[in-house]
Amino acid sequence: MTSHKIEKKKIPVSKLCKGMTVVELDRPWTDLPVIFQEITIKTDKEVKMLRKYCQHVYIDHHSYITIYAQQLLDKKRKPIYIKPDLTPKQTSASLREELPRAKNVFDKSHKHINDLMRAVQRDSKIDIESSKQLVSSCVDSILSDETAMFWLSKIKNKDEYTSEHCLRVGILSIAFGKYLQLPRKELELLGLCGILHDVGKMKVPQHILNKEGSLTQAEYQIVKEHTVIGYVFLRNHGGIDEQVCTAAYNHHERMNGLGYPRKVSPELLSDFDRIIAIVDSYDAMISDRCYRKGIPPSRALSRLYKVQGSLYDSYLIKQFIQMVGVYPVGSLVELSNGQVGIVLSVNENSKLEPVIELVTDTNKKRIKPIAIDLTKHPHDEQGKPLRISKTLADSEVYFDLESFIHGIKDGI
């Protein structure tokens, strides 16, 4: 018998499959040759029996979500590897071509999410149709060239953390979905999960949310309520897919059953819940917060890898790390001669040697960007091989990153 609060979902018997929990029939249970008035389907024989006696049944919605998630994993989609057939110059040109369109979508999305968050704060109705349209535009850009969106997501304002974080989680979730070869409709739904997952934080008192020191136990309990508040808001709003609502509810639940707010077991977490949990944690780690600086992406990935299985879905963590790579697209690196570069693309067969856009000289002063491919083993002015010496957090750059990206867009 199930121990969680049951949410019923009516489905035709043609859609029944193993793993689903049937909690109500379209006829009395006594009409069927079963002992209990609930059945978790374990065999094809049970599926055939239900199809014989019923036209439709009501299943536990959580079991439906779980089956949906498992079906995604069972398909074993082959990940999409980005193999740069282009020269460094062509790769850089491709970014510049996509950047103006991506910037237009990014700016509209940024404004929309800010407006959306203020609406949530006022308990007003949100414009969910505009959200869907903007997510669709983000999908268009990412399917064309995700590098532009990755670069734009590096423009951050510490006073707008929640809204910008939601936008970044939406963008990165779409890119991850693309890597997993999800169909377009699922990419759009996943992107919507990303941009709406943290809406509940707008109901958390700002003095707690923006506190620079450590939270008290009471303050932390208030912060944790944002998952429930977000779920209730989205569920009561109407017109929002249930998976989007549950992503807001479950993105802090963990595979060991020790997350919050409900400490649910992992079989109740959909694939979208699990993806948003990973992307949400990753972006939070690499972003500056009022109480700490962000860490480099490589360190964040290392932390995620160490807790795979216990906190996050092992399969999805491995796929996420494969997608992001040792040096993620858009991440900042310092080379052996002191120059700073931004990763343009990853060489799948040589992940330690990506294509990089050099943006400073050896003294950390801005230069006109130069794209180089480290697999070609370039040398510095002293004839020494150029290699990556370390990754950098966004806060460690020695120039105005935002003005640099705007300059790229304007062809400077």
Coordinates of N, CA and C in Angstrom, one line a residue, residues 9-107:
K9 N -4.8 9.9 -11.2 CA -4.7 10.3 -12.6 C -5.5 9.2 -13.4
K10 N -6.5 9.7 -14.1 CA -7.3 8.8 -15.0 C -6.6 8.5 -16.3
I11 N -6.5 7.2 -16.6 CA -5.9 6.9 -17.9 C -6.7 5.7 -18.5
P12 N -6.7 5.6 -19.8 CA -7.3 4.4 -20.5 C -6.4 3.2 -20.2
V13 N -7.0 2.0 -20.2 CA -6.2 0.8 -19.8 C -5.2 0.5 -20.9
S14 N -5.3 1.1 -22.1 CA -4.3 0.8 -23.1 C -3.0 1.4 -22.8
K15 N -3.0 2.4 -21.8 CA -1.7 3.0 -21.4 C -1.1 2.4 -20.2
L16 N -1.7 1.4 -19.7 CA -1.2 0.7 -18.5 C 0.1 0.0 -18.8
C17 N 1.1 0.1 -17.8 CA 2.3 -0.7 -17.9 C 2.8 -1.0 -16.6
K18 N 3.8 -1.9 -16.5 CA 4.4 -2.4 -15.3 C 5.0 -1.2 -14.5
G19 N 4.8 -1.2 -13.2 CA 5.3 -0.2 -12.3 C 4.2 0.8 -11.9
M20 N 3.1 0.9 -12.6 CA 2.0 1.8 -12.2 C 1.2 1.2 -11.1
T21 N 0.8 2.1 -10.2 CA -0.1 1.7 -9.1 C -1.5 2.1 -9.4
V22 N -2.4 1.1 -9.5 CA -3.8 1.4 -9.8 C -4.5 1.5 -8.4
V23 N -5.2 2.6 -8.2 CA -5.9 2.8 -6.9 C -7.4 2.9 -7.0
E24 N -8.0 2.9 -8.3 CA -9.4 3.0 -8.4 C -9.7 2.5 -9.8
L25 N -10.9 1.8 -9.9 CA -11.3 1.3 -11.2 C -12.6 2.0 -11.7
D26 N -13.0 1.6 -12.9 CA -14.3 2.2 -13.4 C -15.4 1.2 -13.1
R27 N -15.2 0.3 -12.2 CA -16.2 -0.7 -11.7 C -15.8 -1.1 -10.3
P28 N -16.6 -1.8 -9.6 CA -16.2 -2.3 -8.3 C -15.0 -3.3 -8.3
W29 N -14.1 -3.2 -7.3 CA -13.0 -4.1 -7.2 C -13.4 -5.5 -7.1
T30 N -14.6 -5.8 -6.6 CA -15.1 -7.2 -6.4 C -15.3 -7.8 -7.8
D31 N -15.4 -7.0 -8.9 CA -15.6 -7.6 -10.2 C -14.3 -8.2 -10.7
L32 N -13.2 -7.9 -10.1 CA -11.9 -8.4 -10.6 C -11.3 -9.5 -9.6
P33 N -10.5 -10.4 -10.2 CA -10.0 -11.5 -9.4 C -8.7 -11.0 -8.6
V34 N -8.9 -10.0 -7.8 CA -7.7 -9.5 -7.0 C -8.1 -9.5 -5.5
I35 N -7.1 -9.5 -4.6 CA -7.4 -9.6 -3.2 C -7.5 -8.2 -2.6
F36 N -6.6 -7.2 -3.0 CA -6.6 -5.9 -2.4 C -7.2 -4.9 -3.4
Q37 N -7.7 -3.8 -2.8 CA -8.3 -2.7 -3.6 C -7.3 -1.7 -4.0
E38 N -6.2 -2.2 -4.5 CA -5.1 -1.4 -5.0 C -4.1 -2.4 -5.5
I39 N -3.5 -2.1 -6.7 CA -2.5 -3.0 -7.2 C -1.4 -2.3 -7.9
T40 N -0.2 -2.7 -7.6 CA 1.0 -2.2 -8.3 C 1.4 -3.2 -9.3
I41 N 1.3 -2.8 -10.6 CA 1.4 -3.8 -11.7 C 2.9 -4.3 -11.8
K42 N 3.0 -5.6 -11.7 CA 4.4 -6.2 -11.8 C 4.6 -7.1 -13.0
T43 N 3.5 -7.6 -13.5 CA 3.6 -8.5 -14.7 C 2.7 -8.1 -15.8
D44 N 3.0 -8.7 -17.0 CA 2.2 -8.5 -18.2 C 0.8 -9.1 -18.0
K45 N 0.8 -10.1 -17.2 CA -0.5 -10.8 -16.9 C -1.5 -9.9 -16.2
E46 N -1.0 -9.1 -15.3 CA -1.8 -8.2 -14.5 C -2.3 -7.1 -15.4
V47 N -1.5 -6.6 -16.4 CA -1.9 -5.6 -17.4 C -3.0 -6.2 -18.2
K48 N -2.9 -7.4 -18.7 CA -3.9 -8.0 -19.5 C -5.2 -8.2 -18.7
M49 N -5.1 -8.5 -17.4 CA -6.3 -8.7 -16.6 C -7.1 -7.4 -16.5
L50 N -6.4 -6.3 -16.2 CA -7.0 -5.0 -16.0 C -7.7 -4.6 -17.4
R51 N -7.0 -4.8 -18.5 CA -7.5 -4.5 -19.8 C -8.8 -5.3 -20.1
K52 N -8.8 -6.5 -19.6 CA -10.0 -7.3 -19.9 C -11.2 -6.8 -19.2
Y53 N -11.1 -6.4 -17.9 CA -12.2 -6.0 -17.1 C -12.6 -4.5 -17.2
C54 N -11.6 -3.6 -17.5 CA -11.9 -2.2 -17.4 C -11.6 -1.5 -18.7
Q55 N -12.2 -0.3 -18.8 CA -11.9 0.6 -20.0 C -11.0 1.7 -19.5
H56 N -11.1 2.2 -18.3 CA -10.1 3.1 -17.8 C -10.0 2.8 -16.3
V57 N -8.9 3.3 -15.7 CA -8.6 3.2 -14.3 C -8.0 4.5 -13.8
Y58 N -7.8 4.5 -12.5 CA -7.2 5.7 -11.9 C -5.9 5.2 -11.2
I59 N -4.8 5.8 -11.6 CA -3.5 5.4 -11.0 C -3.0 6.5 -10.1
D60 N -2.1 6.1 -9.3 CA -1.3 7.0 -8.4 C -0.5 7.9 -9.3
H61 N -0.7 9.2 -9.3 CA 0.1 10.1 -10.2 C 1.6 10.0 -10.0
H62 N 2.0 9.7 -8.8 CA 3.5 9.6 -8.5 C 4.0 8.4 -9.2
S63 N 3.3 7.3 -9.3 CA 3.8 6.2 -10.0 C 3.8 6.4 -11.5
Y64 N 2.9 7.3 -12.0 CA 2.9 7.7 -13.4 C 4.2 8.5 -13.8
I65 N 4.5 9.4 -12.9 CA 5.7 10.2 -13.1 C 7.0 9.4 -13.0
T66 N 7.0 8.4 -12.1 CA 8.2 7.5 -12.0 C 8.4 6.7 -13.2
I67 N 7.3 6.1 -13.8 CA 7.3 5.3 -15.0 C 7.8 6.2 -16.1
Y68 N 7.3 7.4 -16.2 CA 7.7 8.4 -17.3 C 9.2 8.6 -17.2
A69 N 9.7 8.8 -16.0 CA 11.2 9.1 -15.8 C 12.0 7.9 -16.3
Q70 N 11.5 6.7 -15.8 CA 12.3 5.5 -16.2 C 12.3 5.2 -17.6
Q71 N 11.2 5.5 -18.3 CA 11.1 5.3 -19.8 C 12.2 6.2 -20.5
L72 N 12.4 7.4 -20.0 CA 13.4 8.2 -20.6 C 14.8 7.6 -20.4
L73 N 15.1 7.0 -19.3 CA 16.4 6.4 -19.0 C 16.5 5.1 -19.8
D74 N 15.4 4.4 -19.9 CA 15.5 3.1 -20.5 C 15.7 3.2 -22.0
K75 N 15.4 4.3 -22.6 CA 15.6 4.5 -24.0 C 17.1 4.6 -24.4
K76 N 17.9 4.9 -23.3 CA 19.4 4.9 -23.5 C 19.8 5.7 -24.7
R77 N 19.3 6.9 -24.7 CA 19.6 7.8 -25.9 C 21.1 8.0 -25.9
K78 N 21.7 8.0 -27.1 CA 23.1 8.2 -27.2 C 23.3 9.7 -27.1
P79 N 24.2 10.1 -26.2 CA 24.4 11.6 -26.0 C 25.0 12.2 -27.2
I80 N 24.7 13.5 -27.4 CA 25.1 14.2 -28.5 C 26.5 14.8 -28.2
Y81 N 27.5 14.4 -28.8 CA 28.9 15.0 -28.6 C 29.1 16.1 -29.5
I82 N 29.6 17.2 -29.0 CA 30.0 18.3 -29.9 C 31.4 18.1 -30.4
K83 N 31.5 17.8 -31.7 CA 32.8 17.6 -32.3 C 33.1 18.8 -33.2
P84 N 33.9 19.7 -32.8 CA 34.1 20.9 -33.6 C 34.9 20.6 -34.9
D85 N 34.1 20.5 -36.0 CA 34.7 20.3 -37.3 C 35.2 21.6 -37.8
L86 N 34.8 22.7 -37.1 CA 35.2 24.0 -37.6 C 36.5 24.4 -37.1
T87 N 37.2 25.3 -37.8 CA 38.4 25.9 -37.3 C 38.1 26.8 -36.2
P88 N 39.1 27.2 -35.3 CA 38.9 28.2 -34.3 C 38.2 29.4 -34.8
K89 N 38.7 29.9 -35.9 CA 38.2 31.2 -36.5 C 36.7 31.0 -36.9
Q90 N 36.3 29.8 -37.5 CA 35.0 29.6 -37.8 C 34.1 29.4 -36.6
T91 N 34.6 28.8 -35.6 CA 33.9 28.6 -34.3 C 33.5 29.9 -33.7
S92 N 34.5 30.8 -33.7 CA 34.3 32.2 -33.2 C 33.3 32.9 -34.0
A93 N 33.4 32.8 -35.3 CA 32.4 33.5 -36.2 C 31.0 33.0 -36.0
S94 N 30.9 31.6 -35.8 CA 29.6 31.1 -35.5 C 28.9 31.7 -34.3
L95 N 29.8 31.9 -33.2 CA 29.3 32.5 -32.0 C 28.8 33.9 -32.3
R96 N 29.6 34.7 -33.0 CA 29.2 36.0 -33.3 C 27.9 36.2 -34.1
E97 N 27.7 35.1 -35.0 CA 26.5 35.1 -35.8 C 25.3 34.9 -34.9
E98 N 25.4 34.0 -34.0 CA 24.2 33.6 -33.2 C 24.0 34.6 -32.0
L99 N 25.1 35.3 -31.6 CA 25.0 36.1 -30.4 C 23.9 37.2 -30.4
P100 N 23.8 38.0 -31.5 CA 22.7 39.0 -31.5 C 21.3 38.5 -31.3
R101 N 21.0 37.3 -32.0 CA 19.7 36.7 -31.8 C 19.5 36.2 -30.4
A102 N 20.6 35.6 -29.9 CA 20.5 35.0 -28.5 C 20.4 36.2 -27.5
K103 N 21.1 37.3 -27.8 CA 21.0 38.4 -26.8 C 19.6 39.0 -26.8
N104 N 19.0 39.1 -27.9 CA 17.6 39.6 -27.9 C 16.7 38.7 -27.1
V105 N 16.8 37.3 -27.3 CA 16.0 36.4 -26.5 C 16.3 36.4 -25.1
F106 N 17.6 36.5 -24.8 CA 18.1 36.5 -23.4 C 17.6 37.8 -22.7
D107 N 17.7 38.9 -23.3 CA 17.2 40.2 -22.6 C 15.7 40.1 -22.4

